[in-house]
Amino acid sequence: MKIVDLRSDTVTHPTPEMRGAMYEAEVGDDVFGEDPTVNRLERMAAERLGKEAALFVVSGTMGNLVALLTHCGRGDEAIVGDRSHTYLFEQGGMAALGGITPWVVPNQPDGTLRLQDVEAAVRGDDAHMPRSRLLCLENTHNMCDGTPLTAEYTAQAAELAHSLGLRVHLDGARIFNAAAALGVDVRELVRDVDSVMFCLSKGLCAPVGSMVCGGADFIAQARRSRKVVGGGMRQAGVLAAAGVVALERMADRVGEDHARARRLAEGLAEIPGVEVGPVSSNILYFALMEQVRRTPDEVVEALAERGILMLGREHGRFRAVTHYWITAEDIERTLAAMREAVQ
Ligand code: TLP
C-alpha cells in the first residue's frame, strides 16, 4: 500500500533526475568558495529572485537565523508576526543565539501584519529601549492557511519599514507557491525586501537545503554568519546539484499541487462534520465539528491505518500539505479514508 504522506511538503524525496545529478555532481571545498555546483546554484537562485547574490544553507531555520544575525546585532529588536514560523518554531534562535529581541505583532488571518501595528511597534531613540532594526514577513504564511502575501502588500510594508529605518527580511520558505498562487513572477514578491530565504527542500523536492538571497554586501556578511553557526559545508555540491534541478524543474510546477489541495478541500467540505479552511496554495487546514464523535487523535490514527498521514495540530485542527508525490488518485483515496475515519 502506498503511503500518502500529507504531513508536510518537507517529506518529499528527491526525484530520479535529482539523484542522477547528485551522483554526477562536480564538487570542491565550498568554504574556499571552490565548489562549482554550489556556486552555480547560488548564481541561479540570485538570478531567479532578482537579487545580487545568494547563499546555500542547510535549512530554512538556518537561513532565517543567518539573515537575522546579519541584519541585527545583540540588543537589537526584530518585529515578527505572532503566527510566524520564525517566532513559533525556530527555538527562539534569534534571542538564544543572536541576543535579538522579538517584538511580536498579531498576524491577520491572511498572514499580513497591519501597517499601523508595525509603525506602533517601532521604538523611538531612547536609552531605555532596544533598537528596532528589522521587520520579518512570511510568504506563503504557513500558520495562516498558506495564504500568499501580495506584491502590493509587501511593497507597502517594506516602504513603511524603510522609512522608519528598518530593514526587511522575508521568510519565503514557500515563495514559489506564493508566486504560483498569485500568478506573478517570484521577483515581484521579493523586489522590495532586503533579504529573502526560500527552501529547496519543501515543494521543490530537493532533499536538503535553502537559499538566502539579497545584496552582494549582505550575502558576504551572511556567509560569515553561516560559518559561525557551523553551516560552512565542504563538498556541498552533491546537495546543491539537487537544488539546481529543483529550480529548473520544480519551481514552475507547484501550481499543480495547489489544484490537488483545492480538490481535497472540496471533497472534505462535502463530509458531514468537517469544517474546511480557505485554501490558496498547497496547505490546507480543517477541523472536526462537535457532531463528530471521534477525537482528532483517533481520526489521525484511523487515517494512518489506511495509509494516509496527516498532522493533528492544536485546537483539533488538522493540516494537509500537497506536493510533487501526491497524485489525483491519492487525493481520492484520502477522501475515502476520511469519510470512514470520521464515522
Ligand atoms: N516548516 C515545517 C515545520 O517546521 C512546521 C513544516 O512542516 O511546515 N519557514 C517556514 C514558513 C516553514 O514552514 C518552515 C518549515 C521553515 C521556515 C523552516 O524550514 P526547515 O524545516 O528547513 O528548517
mmCIF file of C-alpha atoms and ligand atoms in Angstrom:
data_model
loop_
_atom_site.group_PDB
_atom_site.id
_atom_site.type_symbol
_atom_site.label_atom_id
_atom_site.label_comp_id
_atom_site.label_asym_id
_atom_site.label_seq_id
_atom_site.Cartn_x
_atom_site.Cartn_y
_atom_site.Cartn_z
ATOM 1 C CA MET A 1 0.000 0.000 0.000
ATOM 2 C CA LYS A 2 1.415 3.411 -0.996
ATOM 3 C CA ILE A 3 1.679 5.759 1.975
ATOM 4 C CA VAL A 4 0.040 9.084 1.154
ATOM 5 C CA ASP A 5 2.118 11.470 3.236
ATOM 6 C CA LEU A 6 0.318 14.792 3.627
ATOM 7 C CA ARG A 7 2.055 15.792 6.869
ATOM 8 C CA SER A 8 4.253 18.331 5.111
ATOM 9 C CA ASP A 9 5.983 19.132 1.839
ATOM 10 C CA THR A 10 9.240 18.620 3.761
ATOM 11 C CA VAL A 11 8.704 14.848 3.360
ATOM 12 C CA THR A 12 9.337 14.989 -0.392
ATOM 13 C CA HIS A 13 12.037 12.634 -1.636
ATOM 14 C CA PRO A 14 14.413 13.670 -4.437
ATOM 15 C CA THR A 15 13.355 12.768 -7.976
ATOM 16 C CA PRO A 16 15.397 10.258 -10.039
ATOM 17 C CA GLU A 17 16.791 13.212 -12.025
ATOM 18 C CA MET A 18 17.969 14.826 -8.767
ATOM 19 C CA ARG A 19 19.631 11.585 -7.647
ATOM 20 C CA GLY A 20 21.410 11.385 -11.007
ATOM 21 C CA ALA A 21 22.602 14.972 -10.735
ATOM 22 C CA MET A 22 23.817 14.360 -7.167
ATOM 23 C CA TYR A 23 25.784 11.315 -8.283
ATOM 24 C CA GLU A 24 27.419 13.203 -11.135
ATOM 25 C CA ALA A 25 27.972 16.499 -9.262
ATOM 26 C CA GLU A 26 31.292 18.268 -9.635
ATOM 27 C CA VAL A 27 32.470 19.303 -6.179
ATOM 28 C CA GLY A 28 35.118 21.355 -4.362
ATOM 29 C CA ASP A 29 35.592 22.923 -0.940
ATOM 30 C CA ASP A 30 32.732 25.397 -0.614
ATOM 31 C CA VAL A 31 34.281 27.159 2.404
ATOM 32 C CA PHE A 32 37.076 28.122 -0.015
ATOM 33 C CA GLY A 33 34.339 29.143 -2.497
ATOM 34 C CA GLU A 34 35.545 26.333 -4.780
ATOM 35 C CA ASP A 35 32.501 24.144 -5.216
ATOM 36 C CA PRO A 36 31.368 24.750 -8.800
ATOM 37 C CA THR A 37 27.919 23.228 -8.251
ATOM 38 C CA VAL A 38 27.226 25.333 -5.146
ATOM 39 C CA ASN A 39 28.460 28.415 -6.993
ATOM 40 C CA ARG A 40 26.148 27.615 -9.902
ATOM 41 C CA LEU A 41 23.154 27.103 -7.592
ATOM 42 C CA GLU A 42 23.853 30.389 -5.808
ATOM 43 C CA ARG A 43 24.056 32.281 -9.116
ATOM 44 C CA MET A 44 20.847 30.640 -10.353
ATOM 45 C CA ALA A 45 18.944 31.433 -7.154
ATOM 46 C CA ALA A 46 20.057 35.075 -7.145
ATOM 47 C CA GLU A 47 19.091 35.455 -10.795
ATOM 48 C CA ARG A 48 15.753 33.727 -10.338
ATOM 49 C CA LEU A 49 14.816 36.024 -7.441
ATOM 50 C CA GLY A 50 16.249 39.183 -8.972
ATOM 51 C CA LYS A 51 18.825 39.711 -6.200
ATOM 52 C CA GLU A 52 22.573 40.333 -6.466
ATOM 53 C CA ALA A 53 23.751 37.273 -4.606
ATOM 54 C CA ALA A 54 22.676 34.116 -2.795
ATOM 55 C CA LEU A 55 23.948 31.729 -0.138
ATOM 56 C CA PHE A 56 23.263 27.984 0.162
ATOM 57 C CA VAL A 57 22.343 26.970 3.717
ATOM 58 C CA VAL A 58 21.381 23.723 5.390
ATOM 59 C CA SER A 59 17.765 24.515 6.248
ATOM 60 C CA GLY A 60 15.081 27.170 6.367
ATOM 61 C CA THR A 61 15.692 27.621 10.081
ATOM 62 C CA MET A 62 19.388 28.231 9.453
ATOM 63 C CA GLY A 63 18.571 30.612 6.594
ATOM 64 C CA ASN A 64 16.297 32.746 8.745
ATOM 65 C CA LEU A 65 18.791 32.711 11.623
ATOM 66 C CA VAL A 66 21.725 33.656 9.386
ATOM 67 C CA ALA A 67 19.691 36.513 7.880
ATOM 68 C CA LEU A 68 18.662 37.798 11.324
ATOM 69 C CA LEU A 69 22.220 37.542 12.683
ATOM 70 C CA THR A 70 23.403 39.525 9.669
ATOM 71 C CA HIS A 71 20.799 42.289 9.894
ATOM 72 C CA CYS A 72 20.798 42.694 13.688
ATOM 73 C CA GLY A 73 23.343 42.954 16.457
ATOM 74 C CA ARG A 74 22.938 41.931 20.100
ATOM 75 C CA GLY A 75 20.280 44.020 21.810
ATOM 76 C CA ASP A 76 18.522 44.917 18.575
ATOM 77 C CA GLU A 77 14.849 44.178 18.048
ATOM 78 C CA ALA A 78 13.067 42.416 15.186
ATOM 79 C CA ILE A 79 9.330 42.816 14.548
ATOM 80 C CA VAL A 80 7.726 39.411 13.908
ATOM 81 C CA GLY A 81 4.205 38.043 13.472
ATOM 82 C CA ASP A 82 2.709 36.061 16.357
ATOM 83 C CA ARG A 83 1.928 33.156 13.977
ATOM 84 C CA SER A 84 5.229 33.303 12.112
ATOM 85 C CA HIS A 85 7.467 30.272 11.796
ATOM 86 C CA THR A 86 10.462 32.319 12.916
ATOM 87 C CA TYR A 87 8.728 33.263 16.157
ATOM 88 C CA LEU A 88 6.947 29.971 16.885
ATOM 89 C CA PHE A 89 9.089 27.146 15.557
ATOM 90 C CA GLU A 90 12.750 28.120 15.459
ATOM 91 C CA GLN A 91 13.501 27.736 19.172
ATOM 92 C CA GLY A 92 13.739 31.489 19.563
ATOM 93 C CA GLY A 93 17.119 31.206 17.846
ATOM 94 C CA MET A 94 17.300 34.941 17.231
ATOM 95 C CA ALA A 95 17.230 35.550 21.007
ATOM 96 C CA ALA A 96 19.036 32.393 22.088
ATOM 97 C CA LEU A 97 21.963 32.764 19.705
ATOM 98 C CA GLY A 98 21.837 36.360 18.498
ATOM 99 C CA GLY A 99 20.663 38.381 21.516
ATOM 100 C CA ILE A 100 17.911 39.775 19.278
ATOM 101 C CA THR A 101 14.578 40.567 20.952
ATOM 102 C CA PRO A 102 11.414 39.694 19.059
ATOM 103 C CA TRP A 103 8.643 42.311 19.179
ATOM 104 C CA VAL A 104 5.502 40.389 18.429
ATOM 105 C CA VAL A 105 2.662 41.843 16.355
ATOM 106 C CA PRO A 106 -0.569 39.890 15.617
ATOM 107 C CA ASN A 107 -0.772 38.218 12.229
ATOM 108 C CA GLN A 108 -4.068 38.910 10.477
ATOM 109 C CA PRO A 109 -5.887 35.826 9.100
ATOM 110 C CA ASP A 110 -4.329 36.487 5.677
ATOM 111 C CA GLY A 111 -0.804 36.395 7.122
ATOM 112 C CA THR A 112 -0.233 40.150 6.918
ATOM 113 C CA LEU A 113 0.790 42.443 9.771
ATOM 114 C CA ARG A 114 -1.297 45.625 9.967
ATOM 115 C CA LEU A 115 0.876 48.536 8.967
ATOM 116 C CA GLN A 116 -0.345 50.633 11.908
ATOM 117 C CA ASP A 117 0.736 47.802 14.253
ATOM 118 C CA VAL A 118 4.176 47.744 12.650
ATOM 119 C CA GLU A 119 4.501 51.510 12.918
ATOM 120 C CA ALA A 120 3.415 51.442 16.569
ATOM 121 C CA ALA A 121 5.992 48.723 17.320
ATOM 122 C CA VAL A 122 8.979 50.765 16.182
ATOM 123 C CA ARG A 123 10.943 52.187 19.130
ATOM 124 C CA GLY A 124 11.983 55.768 19.497
ATOM 125 C CA ASP A 125 15.540 56.957 20.133
ATOM 126 C CA ASP A 126 15.637 56.275 23.865
ATOM 127 C CA ALA A 127 18.404 54.744 26.003
ATOM 128 C CA HIS A 128 15.822 52.568 27.799
ATOM 129 C CA MET A 129 14.849 50.664 24.709
ATOM 130 C CA PRO A 130 16.301 48.200 22.268
ATOM 131 C CA ARG A 131 16.818 49.475 18.728
ATOM 132 C CA SER A 132 14.230 48.426 16.155
ATOM 133 C CA ARG A 133 16.197 47.023 13.239
ATOM 134 C CA LEU A 134 14.175 44.586 11.205
ATOM 135 C CA LEU A 135 10.698 43.699 10.001
ATOM 136 C CA CYS A 136 10.107 39.986 9.286
ATOM 137 C CA LEU A 137 7.370 38.792 6.927
ATOM 138 C CA GLU A 138 6.396 35.279 5.788
ATOM 139 C CA ASN A 139 5.161 34.274 2.305
ATOM 140 C CA THR A 140 3.214 31.992 1.925
ATOM 141 C CA HIS A 141 2.099 32.116 5.529
ATOM 142 C CA ASN A 142 2.245 28.584 6.915
ATOM 143 C CA MET A 143 0.030 29.044 10.000
ATOM 144 C CA CYS A 144 -2.384 31.423 8.224
ATOM 145 C CA ASP A 145 -3.789 28.838 5.805
ATOM 146 C CA GLY A 146 -0.814 29.006 3.450
ATOM 147 C CA THR A 147 -2.015 32.397 2.209
ATOM 148 C CA PRO A 148 0.276 34.355 -0.131
ATOM 149 C CA LEU A 149 1.215 37.967 0.608
ATOM 150 C CA THR A 150 0.717 40.100 -2.490
ATOM 151 C CA ALA A 151 3.479 42.160 -4.098
ATOM 152 C CA GLU A 152 1.459 45.296 -3.273
ATOM 153 C CA TYR A 153 1.280 44.461 0.431
ATOM 154 C CA THR A 154 4.983 43.580 0.583
ATOM 155 C CA ALA A 155 5.868 46.844 -1.176
ATOM 156 C CA GLN A 156 3.754 48.882 1.263
ATOM 157 C CA ALA A 157 5.165 47.130 4.328
ATOM 158 C CA ALA A 158 8.731 47.499 3.035
ATOM 159 C CA GLU A 159 8.231 51.156 2.202
ATOM 160 C CA LEU A 160 6.953 51.816 5.713
ATOM 161 C CA ALA A 161 9.778 49.818 7.316
ATOM 162 C CA HIS A 162 12.444 51.556 5.241
ATOM 163 C CA SER A 163 11.002 54.990 6.013
ATOM 164 C CA LEU A 164 11.349 54.128 9.715
ATOM 165 C CA GLY A 165 14.970 52.999 9.308
ATOM 166 C CA LEU A 166 14.247 49.251 9.417
ATOM 167 C CA ARG A 167 15.319 46.548 7.004
ATOM 168 C CA VAL A 168 13.024 43.779 5.843
ATOM 169 C CA HIS A 169 13.591 40.008 5.840
ATOM 170 C CA LEU A 170 11.158 37.669 4.143
ATOM 171 C CA ASP A 171 10.728 34.042 5.205
ATOM 172 C CA GLY A 172 9.814 32.847 1.730
ATOM 173 C CA ALA A 173 10.147 29.147 2.544
ATOM 174 C CA ARG A 174 7.318 28.617 0.007
ATOM 175 C CA ILE A 175 7.829 31.706 -2.155
ATOM 176 C CA PHE A 176 7.330 29.761 -5.406
ATOM 177 C CA ASN A 177 3.964 28.598 -4.079
ATOM 178 C CA ALA A 178 3.105 32.237 -3.437
ATOM 179 C CA ALA A 179 4.118 33.177 -6.987
ATOM 180 C CA ALA A 180 2.012 30.342 -8.443
ATOM 181 C CA ALA A 181 -0.982 31.177 -6.226
ATOM 182 C CA LEU A 182 -0.903 34.833 -7.304
ATOM 183 C CA GLY A 183 0.130 34.199 -10.906
ATOM 184 C CA VAL A 184 3.095 36.570 -10.703
ATOM 185 C CA ASP A 185 6.857 36.314 -11.223
ATOM 186 C CA VAL A 186 8.594 35.494 -7.965
ATOM 187 C CA ARG A 187 10.790 38.598 -8.425
ATOM 188 C CA GLU A 188 7.775 40.841 -7.861
ATOM 189 C CA LEU A 189 7.175 39.282 -4.460
ATOM 190 C CA VAL A 190 10.714 39.850 -3.214
ATOM 191 C CA ARG A 191 11.682 43.071 -5.023
ATOM 192 C CA ASP A 192 11.177 45.337 -2.017
ATOM 193 C CA VAL A 193 12.719 43.186 0.714
ATOM 194 C CA ASP A 194 16.377 43.347 1.747
ATOM 195 C CA SER A 195 16.740 39.605 2.195
ATOM 196 C CA VAL A 196 14.708 36.513 1.456
ATOM 197 C CA MET A 197 15.086 32.883 2.455
ATOM 198 C CA PHE A 198 13.443 30.175 0.362
ATOM 199 C CA CYS A 199 13.513 26.396 0.738
ATOM 200 C CA LEU A 200 14.622 23.893 -1.874
ATOM 201 C CA SER A 201 13.610 21.027 0.383
ATOM 202 C CA LYS A 202 9.849 21.631 0.564
ATOM 203 C CA GLY A 203 7.620 21.800 -2.522
ATOM 204 C CA LEU A 204 10.703 21.930 -4.752
ATOM 205 C CA CYS A 205 11.548 18.348 -3.691
ATOM 206 C CA ALA A 206 15.290 18.667 -3.027
ATOM 207 C CA PRO A 207 16.427 16.500 -0.105
ATOM 208 C CA VAL A 208 18.282 19.276 1.775
ATOM 209 C CA GLY A 209 18.816 22.989 1.634
ATOM 210 C CA SER A 210 17.566 26.545 1.500
ATOM 211 C CA MET A 211 18.835 29.754 -0.077
ATOM 212 C CA VAL A 212 19.298 33.224 1.395
ATOM 213 C CA CYS A 213 19.232 35.937 -1.267
ATOM 214 C CA GLY A 214 19.972 39.650 -1.054
ATOM 215 C CA GLY A 215 22.505 42.347 -1.936
ATOM 216 C CA ALA A 216 26.135 41.353 -2.544
ATOM 217 C CA ASP A 217 27.408 43.007 0.670
ATOM 218 C CA PHE A 218 24.640 41.475 2.735
ATOM 219 C CA ILE A 219 25.378 37.994 1.372
ATOM 220 C CA ALA A 220 29.122 38.424 2.026
ATOM 221 C CA GLN A 221 28.283 39.145 5.690
ATOM 222 C CA ALA A 222 25.708 36.328 5.762
ATOM 223 C CA ARG A 223 28.477 33.948 4.630
ATOM 224 C CA ARG A 224 30.321 34.849 7.840
ATOM 225 C CA SER A 225 27.143 34.332 9.920
ATOM 226 C CA ARG A 226 26.633 30.912 8.307
ATOM 227 C CA LYS A 227 30.168 29.898 9.287
ATOM 228 C CA VAL A 228 29.761 30.878 12.944
ATOM 229 C CA VAL A 229 26.640 28.710 13.286
ATOM 230 C CA GLY A 230 28.560 25.784 11.835
ATOM 231 C CA GLY A 231 26.961 25.917 8.414
ATOM 232 C CA GLY A 232 30.155 26.069 6.357
ATOM 233 C CA MET A 233 29.820 22.899 4.321
ATOM 234 C CA ARG A 234 32.629 21.427 2.264
ATOM 235 C CA GLN A 235 31.835 19.317 -0.847
ATOM 236 C CA ALA A 236 28.244 20.513 -0.685
ATOM 237 C CA GLY A 237 27.871 20.250 -4.457
ATOM 238 C CA VAL A 238 26.293 16.810 -4.014
ATOM 239 C CA LEU A 239 23.416 18.588 -2.250
ATOM 240 C CA ALA A 240 23.417 21.702 -4.425
ATOM 241 C CA ALA A 241 23.074 19.526 -7.542
ATOM 242 C CA ALA A 242 19.583 18.531 -6.423
ATOM 243 C CA GLY A 243 18.845 22.210 -5.774
ATOM 244 C CA VAL A 244 19.761 23.078 -9.361
ATOM 245 C CA VAL A 245 17.256 20.508 -10.639
ATOM 246 C CA ALA A 246 14.699 21.836 -8.116
ATOM 247 C CA LEU A 247 14.963 25.339 -9.567
ATOM 248 C CA GLU A 248 14.992 24.138 -13.166
ATOM 249 C CA ARG A 249 12.180 21.588 -12.973
ATOM 250 C CA MET A 250 10.094 22.133 -9.869
ATOM 251 C CA ALA A 251 9.693 25.852 -9.238
ATOM 252 C CA ASP A 252 7.235 26.355 -12.086
ATOM 253 C CA ARG A 253 5.059 23.301 -11.451
ATOM 254 C CA VAL A 254 3.892 23.853 -7.848
ATOM 255 C CA GLY A 255 0.546 25.187 -9.107
ATOM 256 C CA GLU A 256 -0.382 21.533 -9.775
ATOM 257 C CA ASP A 257 -0.099 20.889 -6.032
ATOM 258 C CA HIS A 258 -2.469 23.794 -5.399
ATOM 259 C CA ALA A 259 -5.082 22.214 -7.679
ATOM 260 C CA ARG A 260 -4.827 18.975 -5.659
ATOM 261 C CA ALA A 261 -5.203 20.923 -2.405
ATOM 262 C CA ARG A 262 -8.331 22.596 -3.797
ATOM 263 C CA ARG A 263 -9.804 19.209 -4.784
ATOM 264 C CA LEU A 264 -9.023 17.889 -1.306
ATOM 265 C CA ALA A 265 -10.741 20.915 0.242
ATOM 266 C CA GLU A 266 -13.828 20.483 -1.951
ATOM 267 C CA GLY A 267 -14.115 16.784 -1.111
ATOM 268 C CA LEU A 268 -13.573 17.338 2.634
ATOM 269 C CA ALA A 269 -16.207 20.077 2.691
ATOM 270 C CA GLU A 270 -18.776 17.511 1.493
ATOM 271 C CA ILE A 271 -18.110 15.246 4.503
ATOM 272 C CA PRO A 272 -20.560 15.997 7.339
ATOM 273 C CA GLY A 273 -18.772 17.268 10.448
ATOM 274 C CA VAL A 274 -15.654 18.524 8.655
ATOM 275 C CA GLU A 275 -15.043 22.265 8.566
ATOM 276 C CA VAL A 276 -12.518 23.302 5.930
ATOM 277 C CA GLY A 277 -10.441 26.492 6.000
ATOM 278 C CA PRO A 278 -9.626 28.632 2.977
ATOM 279 C CA VAL A 279 -7.100 27.170 0.536
ATOM 280 C CA SER A 280 -4.966 29.256 -1.768
ATOM 281 C CA SER A 281 -1.750 27.246 -2.080
ATOM 282 C CA ASN A 282 -0.615 23.747 -1.064
ATOM 283 C CA ILE A 283 -1.528 23.994 2.632
ATOM 284 C CA LEU A 284 -4.968 23.134 3.912
ATOM 285 C CA TYR A 285 -6.269 23.254 7.468
ATOM 286 C CA PHE A 286 -9.516 21.678 8.611
ATOM 287 C CA ALA A 287 -11.258 20.883 11.881
ATOM 288 C CA LEU A 288 -13.877 18.465 13.184
ATOM 289 C CA MET A 289 -17.217 19.824 14.354
ATOM 290 C CA GLU A 290 -18.763 18.715 17.632
ATOM 291 C CA GLN A 291 -21.077 16.223 15.906
ATOM 292 C CA VAL A 292 -18.045 14.020 15.115
ATOM 293 C CA ARG A 293 -17.698 11.569 17.974
ATOM 294 C CA ARG A 294 -14.065 10.719 17.313
ATOM 295 C CA THR A 295 -11.241 12.768 18.775
ATOM 296 C CA PRO A 296 -8.675 14.312 16.393
ATOM 297 C CA ASP A 297 -6.073 11.773 17.606
ATOM 298 C CA GLU A 298 -8.423 8.900 16.806
ATOM 299 C CA VAL A 299 -9.024 10.314 13.336
ATOM 300 C CA VAL A 300 -5.259 10.713 12.712
ATOM 301 C CA GLU A 301 -4.843 7.080 13.789
ATOM 302 C CA ALA A 302 -7.741 5.812 11.663
ATOM 303 C CA LEU A 303 -6.261 7.602 8.649
ATOM 304 C CA ALA A 304 -2.805 6.158 9.345
ATOM 305 C CA GLU A 305 -4.309 2.647 9.400
ATOM 306 C CA ARG A 306 -5.483 3.386 5.853
ATOM 307 C CA GLY A 307 -2.047 4.618 4.775
ATOM 308 C CA ILE A 308 -2.850 8.342 4.961
ATOM 309 C CA LEU A 309 -0.585 10.533 7.101
ATOM 310 C CA MET A 310 -1.661 13.969 8.327
ATOM 311 C CA LEU A 311 -0.737 16.224 11.211
ATOM 312 C CA GLY A 312 -3.206 16.865 14.010
ATOM 313 C CA ARG A 313 -2.459 20.328 15.326
ATOM 314 C CA GLU A 314 -3.505 22.494 18.252
ATOM 315 C CA HIS A 315 -7.240 23.025 18.944
ATOM 316 C CA GLY A 316 -8.125 19.908 16.933
ATOM 317 C CA ARG A 317 -7.004 21.493 13.661
ATOM 318 C CA PHE A 318 -5.604 19.177 11.029
ATOM 319 C CA ARG A 319 -3.085 20.134 8.391
ATOM 320 C CA ALA A 320 -2.686 18.520 4.996
ATOM 321 C CA VAL A 321 0.044 19.663 2.603
ATOM 322 C CA THR A 322 0.136 18.608 -1.047
ATOM 323 C CA HIS A 323 3.369 18.185 -3.009
ATOM 324 C CA TYR A 324 5.012 16.559 -6.033
ATOM 325 C CA TRP A 325 4.474 12.979 -4.844
ATOM 326 C CA ILE A 326 0.739 13.373 -4.175
ATOM 327 C CA THR A 327 -1.356 12.308 -7.167
ATOM 328 C CA ALA A 328 -5.011 12.968 -8.021
ATOM 329 C CA GLU A 329 -5.700 9.346 -7.088
ATOM 330 C CA ASP A 330 -4.062 9.834 -3.671
ATOM 331 C CA ILE A 331 -6.462 12.705 -3.010
ATOM 332 C CA GLU A 332 -9.482 10.496 -3.789
ATOM 333 C CA ARG A 333 -8.061 7.774 -1.514
ATOM 334 C CA THR A 334 -7.608 10.378 1.228
ATOM 335 C CA LEU A 335 -11.222 11.490 0.889
ATOM 336 C CA ALA A 336 -12.497 7.900 1.049
ATOM 337 C CA ALA A 337 -10.360 7.239 4.149
ATOM 338 C CA MET A 338 -11.589 10.439 5.777
ATOM 339 C CA ARG A 339 -15.245 9.523 5.200
ATOM 340 C CA GLU A 340 -14.620 6.274 7.082
ATOM 341 C CA ALA A 341 -12.418 7.849 9.763
ATOM 342 C CA VAL A 342 -14.967 10.398 10.969
ATOM 343 C CA GLN A 343 -17.856 7.930 11.168
HETATM 344 N N1 TLP B 1 8.070 24.251 8.364
HETATM 345 C C1 TLP B 1 7.797 22.876 8.706
HETATM 346 C C2 TLP B 1 7.688 22.712 10.227
HETATM 347 O O1 TLP B 1 8.776 23.251 10.865
HETATM 348 C C3 TLP B 1 6.453 23.316 10.797
HETATM 349 C C4 TLP B 1 6.512 22.447 8.056
HETATM 350 O O2 TLP B 1 6.255 21.233 8.028
HETATM 351 O O3 TLP B 1 5.761 23.314 7.561
HETATM 352 N N2 TLP B 1 9.738 28.879 7.423
HETATM 353 C C5 TLP B 1 8.544 28.311 7.198
HETATM 354 C C6 TLP B 1 7.412 29.161 6.768
HETATM 355 C C7 TLP B 1 8.377 26.930 7.365
HETATM 356 O O4 TLP B 1 7.179 26.400 7.156
HETATM 357 C C8 TLP B 1 9.479 26.152 7.765
HETATM 358 C C9 TLP B 1 9.346 24.664 7.981
HETATM 359 C C10 TLP B 1 10.709 26.786 7.978
HETATM 360 C C11 TLP B 1 10.809 28.158 7.816
HETATM 361 C C12 TLP B 1 11.935 26.035 8.447
HETATM 362 O O5 TLP B 1 12.462 25.223 7.461
HETATM 363 P P1 TLP B 1 13.387 23.961 7.854
HETATM 364 O O6 TLP B 1 12.475 22.872 8.280
HETATM 365 O O7 TLP B 1 14.115 23.662 6.572
HETATM 366 O O8 TLP B 1 14.315 24.407 8.934
#
